[in-house]
Amino acid sequence: DENDLTAKRKYFFIVDEKPKSFWVQPRRRLRFDSKMALEAEVFDEPYANENARRIAILRQVLTNVRKDIDEVGPQDKNLITCGMLISQTLETILVKLDSSAELASRLSSPKGLDFDHITLGAGIIWTSVVGETVNVRIRVN
């Protein structure tokens, strides 16, 4: 925030796409870590159950990530590309959760929620909420 010098959202992400060679298959990886303070409205909203709340929080994370990348993205094509992959990954996870909302309970478990990314392969997501701060970790190997 410009006025109180605190970060409301922090991101760390790496996308590694090594080209395919004759003997070695390409190794595609994505790592995304996010820590963000969400608006109180997201938490104050009445939800049908805890799983619906978890899905709504993840949707808000996706909205914030897209907004932040759109603000700084035009100057950096790599950032735009990584942002598209992260957005695609979060959308893939949300599609899985929409098909079976009870899977949302796995988001906060130590094993996380597994998913299949359309181009990068198998991945896992973990989320945790402490107060109004949401932590999201995604690993695709």
PDB file of C-alpha atoms in Angstrom, residues 32-34 58 104-115 123-129 134-140:
ATOM      1  CA  PHE A  32       3.761 -20.621  -7.320  1.00  0.00           C
ATOM      2  CA  ASP A  33       3.709 -19.215  -3.788  1.00  0.00           C
ATOM      3  CA  SER A  34       1.330 -16.459  -2.813  1.00  0.00           C
ATOM      4  CA  LEU A  58      -9.455 -19.351  -4.172  1.00  0.00           C
ATOM      5  CA  ALA A 104     -11.972 -28.354  -1.304  1.00  0.00           C
ATOM      6  CA  SER A 105     -11.384 -29.872   2.135  1.00  0.00           C
ATOM      7  CA  ARG A 106      -8.091 -31.258   0.795  1.00  0.00           C
ATOM      8  CA  LEU A 107      -6.760 -27.766   0.075  1.00  0.00           C
ATOM      9  CA  SER A 108      -5.742 -27.312   3.704  1.00  0.00           C
ATOM     10  CA  SER A 109      -4.605 -30.887   4.341  1.00  0.00           C
ATOM     11  CA  PRO A 110      -0.874 -31.718   4.576  1.00  0.00           C
ATOM     12  CA  LYS A 111      -1.115 -33.802   1.387  1.00  0.00           C
ATOM     13  CA  GLY A 112      -2.918 -31.032  -0.500  1.00  0.00           C
ATOM     14  CA  LEU A 113      -5.214 -31.396  -3.492  1.00  0.00           C
ATOM     15  CA  ASP A 114      -3.801 -33.073  -6.563  1.00  0.00           C
ATOM     16  CA  PHE A 115      -4.765 -31.954 -10.072  1.00  0.00           C
ATOM     17  CA  GLY A 123       0.424 -30.935  -9.599  1.00  0.00           C
ATOM     18  CA  ILE A 124      -0.563 -30.258  -6.001  1.00  0.00           C
ATOM     19  CA  ILE A 125      -2.055 -27.186  -4.332  1.00  0.00           C
ATOM     20  CA  TRP A 126      -2.115 -26.289  -0.640  1.00  0.00           C
ATOM     21  CA  THR A 127      -3.915 -23.345   0.934  1.00  0.00           C
ATOM     22  CA  SER A 128      -4.126 -21.968   4.435  1.00  0.00           C
ATOM     23  CA  VAL A 129      -5.989 -19.047   5.935  1.00  0.00           C
ATOM     24  CA  VAL A 134      -4.376 -16.468   2.537  1.00  0.00           C
ATOM     25  CA  ASN A 135      -1.349 -18.578   1.629  1.00  0.00           C
ATOM     26  CA  VAL A 136      -1.391 -20.566  -1.613  1.00  0.00           C
ATOM     27  CA  ARG A 137       1.325 -22.984  -2.729  1.00  0.00           C
ATOM     28  CA  ILE A 138       1.238 -24.785  -6.067  1.00  0.00           C
ATOM     29  CA  ARG A 139       3.774 -27.309  -7.344  1.00  0.00           C
ATOM     30  CA  VAL A 140       3.711 -28.920 -10.786  1.00  0.00           C
TER      31      VAL A 140
END
